[in-house]
Amino acid sequence: MEGELPPAGRAARELWARGARLYGAARTLREDHTRALDAVRSALEPIRDHLVAEELESIPVARLKDVTEGRLRLGAIEAAGLASVRAVHEAGRYELRQLPGVGPQTADRALAAARQIARAVADTVSVRIDVDHPEPRTTALVVALQRLVEAGPELRRALDAAERLDERLGELLPAARPAGNRLRMALAGRKRREGALAAVAGLRELVADAAARDLRLLIAQASTDLLRPPVSDIEAWVDFELRSAEYYSRLAEVSEHRPDLAASEGFLPAEIAERVHAQPLDDTHRRVSLRGYQAFGARFALAQRRVVLGDEMGLGKTVQAVAAMAHLASEGHSHFLVVCPASVLINWTREIRARSTLRALAVHGPDRQDAYAEWRERGGVAVTTYDVLHTLPGPDGTAPGMLVVDEAHYVKNPATRRAGSLAVWTGRCDRVLFLTGTPMENRVEEFRALVRQLRPDLLPALRGAGAVAGPQAFRTLVAPAYLRRNQEDVLTELPALLQVDEWEELGAADREAYDRAVADGNFMAMRRAAYADAEKSAKLQRLCELVAEAADNGLKVVVFSYFREVLATVRRALTESARDPDPDRQTAEQRVFGPITGAVPAARRQQMVDDFARAPGHAVLLSQIEAGGVGLNLQAASLVILCEPQVKPTVEHQAVARVHRMGQTRTVQVHRLLAADSVDERLLDILRNKDRLFDAFARRSDMAESTPDAVDVSDSGLARRIVEEEQRRLAAGAG
């Protein structure tokens, strides 16, 4: 019997106490999180009730007959002045029964039908947070969400750990408790002693693992974050402006409203969807929370190994790729390779560093061979371009854990050098992820070229009748290797406005023009230097790529710039693309309208806008930001491109508001083109200063909205400061 006892009751008691403290911390975090969620739900409920009520108000009371298949008599209800479903829904049983000519059965049936419609409406309404028109209900929601957002991506890891500990320790602690008392163990029966010893062993292992992973600290920090006092209304709104996507991500997690499951999973066949759901997704090396459809996309890439992720632009293909690589890193993979156009290389490095713990190395420019050698030796994510890939040594030894190919339609022609150099890598890598926002359903030849590198076994299905049987049949045929979701399928409780900063590197000619402008102290020339060499401008190249992708998706685009010269350069570039020999990539010249400038009379400006709105399908409107940003309604567009950041944030807000306004039926995407190590970066550093944003928000009013100068610092002072900082920076670099 003595041999069955633990070495010392005291040791078992100490172990039990450590487990109990861990258990208490886990349960406390779960309770704190539940309270935080309840606060969000409490703030969300009146907003959704209001949206439902507005929708019910627009439904005539006669529609109640549809629910009851015509069996409901509504004459007396209508005669009493109840004209909408909302009126019946809010009246209640007692009030309805008091109406002349309305009996109990009619009242009950009418109310039941109204409630049935209300439930259906509640499943469809979408909550939008309008930063330009804050009101008490949405302010309460933003304040409640801020607590969850501020807790950061570590909150999800802490909650997952707390849930596992809560469940496991809830079983082990009661079973292990007798081992802390030698007399109790001596008097216990054999079965109970064996259970206690097994529980102590399990407890020891669990506590040791928690200590090794610092779980108690992780959980305690998460609880501390959730217990912080609520921030002020203004602080919450400013924080929402800075990271609205994170707020909407939390809102989507809390809300019971979910997008259509089949649509959010790309209408994949059930057997593939089940395999994807069974694929785990480790978040140890990830620093961002994923929306449901994004987690599914990352799992799809992992489970199916060699795929095309073709989500519509704006749905976060990059973050899904980062999540997949982060998961593989948790499994021990150390090397990853991203191939992309030069115009998005810097964006990829920034996204990898911001969204994960993975090292990102830009393999580009004169030092690319050294960077490549460092990647081979130390690992991480090498980010290179199509044009550089063929200059690098081919894969030898262990292949990358995943090869990610952005804008994969660039390699649709297998005869090109870029396609050939990429094929060397796709042939060696077990996992390959192609990203493209171009819908493949209408480009079977293009898709066939991509599949040839990924899944040649699917090629027979893409020939003959299967290739022309329609979009749904096409998706079924290629489901093992193709996933696409559209905005309307998944953006339900998500933002009506998506903002993306597109970072580019100045080319040699642009850099020379920029340095010359800095030396001359010419602030305006510094701001437009990124377009000095139209042939090699990274900003202009990215702009053309965004317009081409918008054309593929049938979207209308508004391009804003402060400078007429920049708009003229953009128009020439888009006109050149209209003569692209590939008819699928053409942008018809007559579909580029404008530019709207200060010199264009008001009537002519409106005519340009009307022509743009009436153009079928894709079109582009060019406008000076201060000419088109006020007074014109541009809601026909759903993509806004800002050629450069503006000195006055309110100018940007007003311009975007021309598109993102009542009457807009699609999510609006705003892409701001930025040059790294330039006036753009200095300007954003200053404009992101929270004190200034607080000041701008606190002083916002009808007058401030109509006169941007009321809340913005002086142009001259800001320009002088930036010029002086850039002159010092470049002088230090030269020294």
JSON list of N, CA and C in Angstrom, two decimals, residues 312-336:
[
{"chain": "A", "resi": 312, "resn": "GLU", "atom": "N", "xyz": [-12.71, 37.62, -54.17]},
{"chain": "A", "resi": 312, "resn": "GLU", "atom": "CA", "xyz": [-12.85, 38.95, -54.74]},
{"chain": "A", "resi": 312, "resn": "GLU", "atom": "C", "xyz": [-11.97, 39.93, -53.97]},
{"chain": "A", "resi": 313, "resn": "MET", "atom": "N", "xyz": [-11.50, 40.97, -54.65]},
{"chain": "A", "resi": 313, "resn": "MET", "atom": "CA", "xyz": [-10.62, 41.94, -54.01]},
{"chain": "A", "resi": 313, "resn": "MET", "atom": "C", "xyz": [-11.30, 42.53, -52.77]},
{"chain": "A", "resi": 314, "resn": "GLY", "atom": "N", "xyz": [-10.47, 42.73, -51.73]},
{"chain": "A", "resi": 314, "resn": "GLY", "atom": "CA", "xyz": [-10.97, 43.30, -50.49]},
{"chain": "A", "resi": 314, "resn": "GLY", "atom": "C", "xyz": [-11.32, 42.31, -49.41]},
{"chain": "A", "resi": 315, "resn": "LEU", "atom": "N", "xyz": [-11.19, 41.01, -49.70]},
{"chain": "A", "resi": 315, "resn": "LEU", "atom": "CA", "xyz": [-11.58, 40.00, -48.71]},
{"chain": "A", "resi": 315, "resn": "LEU", "atom": "C", "xyz": [-10.40, 39.44, -47.92]},
{"chain": "A", "resi": 316, "resn": "GLY", "atom": "N", "xyz": [-9.19, 39.93, -48.18]},
{"chain": "A", "resi": 316, "resn": "GLY", "atom": "CA", "xyz": [-8.05, 39.54, -47.34]},
{"chain": "A", "resi": 316, "resn": "GLY", "atom": "C", "xyz": [-7.35, 38.27, -47.76]},
{"chain": "A", "resi": 317, "resn": "LYS", "atom": "N", "xyz": [-7.01, 38.16, -49.03]},
{"chain": "A", "resi": 317, "resn": "LYS", "atom": "CA", "xyz": [-6.28, 36.96, -49.48]},
{"chain": "A", "resi": 317, "resn": "LYS", "atom": "C", "xyz": [-4.89, 36.90, -48.83]},
{"chain": "A", "resi": 318, "resn": "THR", "atom": "N", "xyz": [-4.26, 38.06, -48.66]},
{"chain": "A", "resi": 318, "resn": "THR", "atom": "CA", "xyz": [-2.91, 38.09, -48.09]},
{"chain": "A", "resi": 318, "resn": "THR", "atom": "C", "xyz": [-2.91, 37.52, -46.67]},
{"chain": "A", "resi": 319, "resn": "VAL", "atom": "N", "xyz": [-3.85, 37.95, -45.84]},
{"chain": "A", "resi": 319, "resn": "VAL", "atom": "CA", "xyz": [-3.86, 37.50, -44.45]},
{"chain": "A", "resi": 319, "resn": "VAL", "atom": "C", "xyz": [-4.17, 36.01, -44.36]},
{"chain": "A", "resi": 320, "resn": "GLN", "atom": "N", "xyz": [-4.94, 35.48, -45.31]},
{"chain": "A", "resi": 320, "resn": "GLN", "atom": "CA", "xyz": [-5.22, 34.05, -45.32]},
{"chain": "A", "resi": 320, "resn": "GLN", "atom": "C", "xyz": [-3.94, 33.27, -45.65]},
{"chain": "A", "resi": 321, "resn": "ALA", "atom": "N", "xyz": [-3.14, 33.80, -46.57]},
{"chain": "A", "resi": 321, "resn": "ALA", "atom": "CA", "xyz": [-1.87, 33.15, -46.89]},
{"chain": "A", "resi": 321, "resn": "ALA", "atom": "C", "xyz": [-0.91, 33.21, -45.70]},
{"chain": "A", "resi": 322, "resn": "VAL", "atom": "N", "xyz": [-0.86, 34.36, -45.02]},
{"chain": "A", "resi": 322, "resn": "VAL", "atom": "CA", "xyz": [0.00, 34.49, -43.84]},
{"chain": "A", "resi": 322, "resn": "VAL", "atom": "C", "xyz": [-0.44, 33.51, -42.76]},
{"chain": "A", "resi": 323, "resn": "ALA", "atom": "N", "xyz": [-1.74, 33.36, -42.57]},
{"chain": "A", "resi": 323, "resn": "ALA", "atom": "CA", "xyz": [-2.25, 32.42, -41.55]},
{"chain": "A", "resi": 323, "resn": "ALA", "atom": "C", "xyz": [-1.84, 30.99, -41.88]},
{"chain": "A", "resi": 324, "resn": "ALA", "atom": "N", "xyz": [-1.88, 30.62, -43.15]},
{"chain": "A", "resi": 324, "resn": "ALA", "atom": "CA", "xyz": [-1.48, 29.26, -43.55]},
{"chain": "A", "resi": 324, "resn": "ALA", "atom": "C", "xyz": [0.00, 29.04, -43.28]},
{"chain": "A", "resi": 325, "resn": "MET", "atom": "N", "xyz": [0.84, 30.03, -43.62]},
{"chain": "A", "resi": 325, "resn": "MET", "atom": "CA", "xyz": [2.28, 29.90, -43.36]},
{"chain": "A", "resi": 325, "resn": "MET", "atom": "C", "xyz": [2.56, 29.85, -41.85]},
{"chain": "A", "resi": 326, "resn": "ALA", "atom": "N", "xyz": [1.83, 30.66, -41.08]},
{"chain": "A", "resi": 326, "resn": "ALA", "atom": "CA", "xyz": [2.03, 30.66, -39.63]},
{"chain": "A", "resi": 326, "resn": "ALA", "atom": "C", "xyz": [1.70, 29.30, -39.03]},
{"chain": "A", "resi": 327, "resn": "HIS", "atom": "N", "xyz": [0.65, 28.67, -39.54]},
{"chain": "A", "resi": 327, "resn": "HIS", "atom": "CA", "xyz": [0.31, 27.32, -39.05]},
{"chain": "A", "resi": 327, "resn": "HIS", "atom": "C", "xyz": [1.44, 26.35, -39.36]},
{"chain": "A", "resi": 328, "resn": "LEU", "atom": "N", "xyz": [1.95, 26.39, -40.59]},
{"chain": "A", "resi": 328, "resn": "LEU", "atom": "CA", "xyz": [3.02, 25.47, -40.96]},
{"chain": "A", "resi": 328, "resn": "LEU", "atom": "C", "xyz": [4.28, 25.73, -40.13]},
{"chain": "A", "resi": 329, "resn": "ALA", "atom": "N", "xyz": [4.52, 26.98, -39.77]},
{"chain": "A", "resi": 329, "resn": "ALA", "atom": "CA", "xyz": [5.66, 27.29, -38.90]},
{"chain": "A", "resi": 329, "resn": "ALA", "atom": "C", "xyz": [5.51, 26.59, -37.55]},
{"chain": "A", "resi": 330, "resn": "SER", "atom": "N", "xyz": [4.27, 26.51, -37.05]},
{"chain": "A", "resi": 330, "resn": "SER", "atom": "CA", "xyz": [4.04, 25.84, -35.76]},
{"chain": "A", "resi": 330, "resn": "SER", "atom": "C", "xyz": [4.29, 24.34, -35.88]},
{"chain": "A", "resi": 331, "resn": "GLU", "atom": "N", "xyz": [4.25, 23.81, -37.10]},
{"chain": "A", "resi": 331, "resn": "GLU", "atom": "CA", "xyz": [4.54, 22.38, -37.32]},
{"chain": "A", "resi": 331, "resn": "GLU", "atom": "C", "xyz": [6.01, 22.12, -37.60]},
{"chain": "A", "resi": 332, "resn": "GLY", "atom": "N", "xyz": [6.82, 23.17, -37.57]},
{"chain": "A", "resi": 332, "resn": "GLY", "atom": "CA", "xyz": [8.25, 22.99, -37.73]},
{"chain": "A", "resi": 332, "resn": "GLY", "atom": "C", "xyz": [8.84, 23.46, -39.04]},
{"chain": "A", "resi": 333, "resn": "HIS", "atom": "N", "xyz": [8.01, 23.90, -39.98]},
{"chain": "A", "resi": 333, "resn": "HIS", "atom": "CA", "xyz": [8.54, 24.42, -41.24]},
{"chain": "A", "resi": 333, "resn": "HIS", "atom": "C", "xyz": [9.22, 25.77, -41.00]},
{"chain": "A", "resi": 334, "resn": "SER", "atom": "N", "xyz": [10.34, 25.98, -41.63]},
{"chain": "A", "resi": 334, "resn": "SER", "atom": "CA", "xyz": [11.13, 27.17, -41.36]},
{"chain": "A", "resi": 334, "resn": "SER", "atom": "C", "xyz": [11.29, 28.10, -42.55]},
{"chain": "A", "resi": 335, "resn": "HIS", "atom": "N", "xyz": [11.05, 27.62, -43.77]},
{"chain": "A", "resi": 335, "resn": "HIS", "atom": "CA", "xyz": [11.28, 28.41, -44.96]},
{"chain": "A", "resi": 335, "resn": "HIS", "atom": "C", "xyz": [9.98, 28.53, -45.78]},
{"chain": "A", "resi": 336, "resn": "PHE", "atom": "N", "xyz": [9.69, 29.74, -46.23]},
{"chain": "A", "resi": 336, "resn": "PHE", "atom": "CA", "xyz": [8.53, 30.00, -47.08]},
{"chain": "A", "resi": 336, "resn": "PHE", "atom": "C", "xyz": [8.95, 30.99, -48.16]}
]
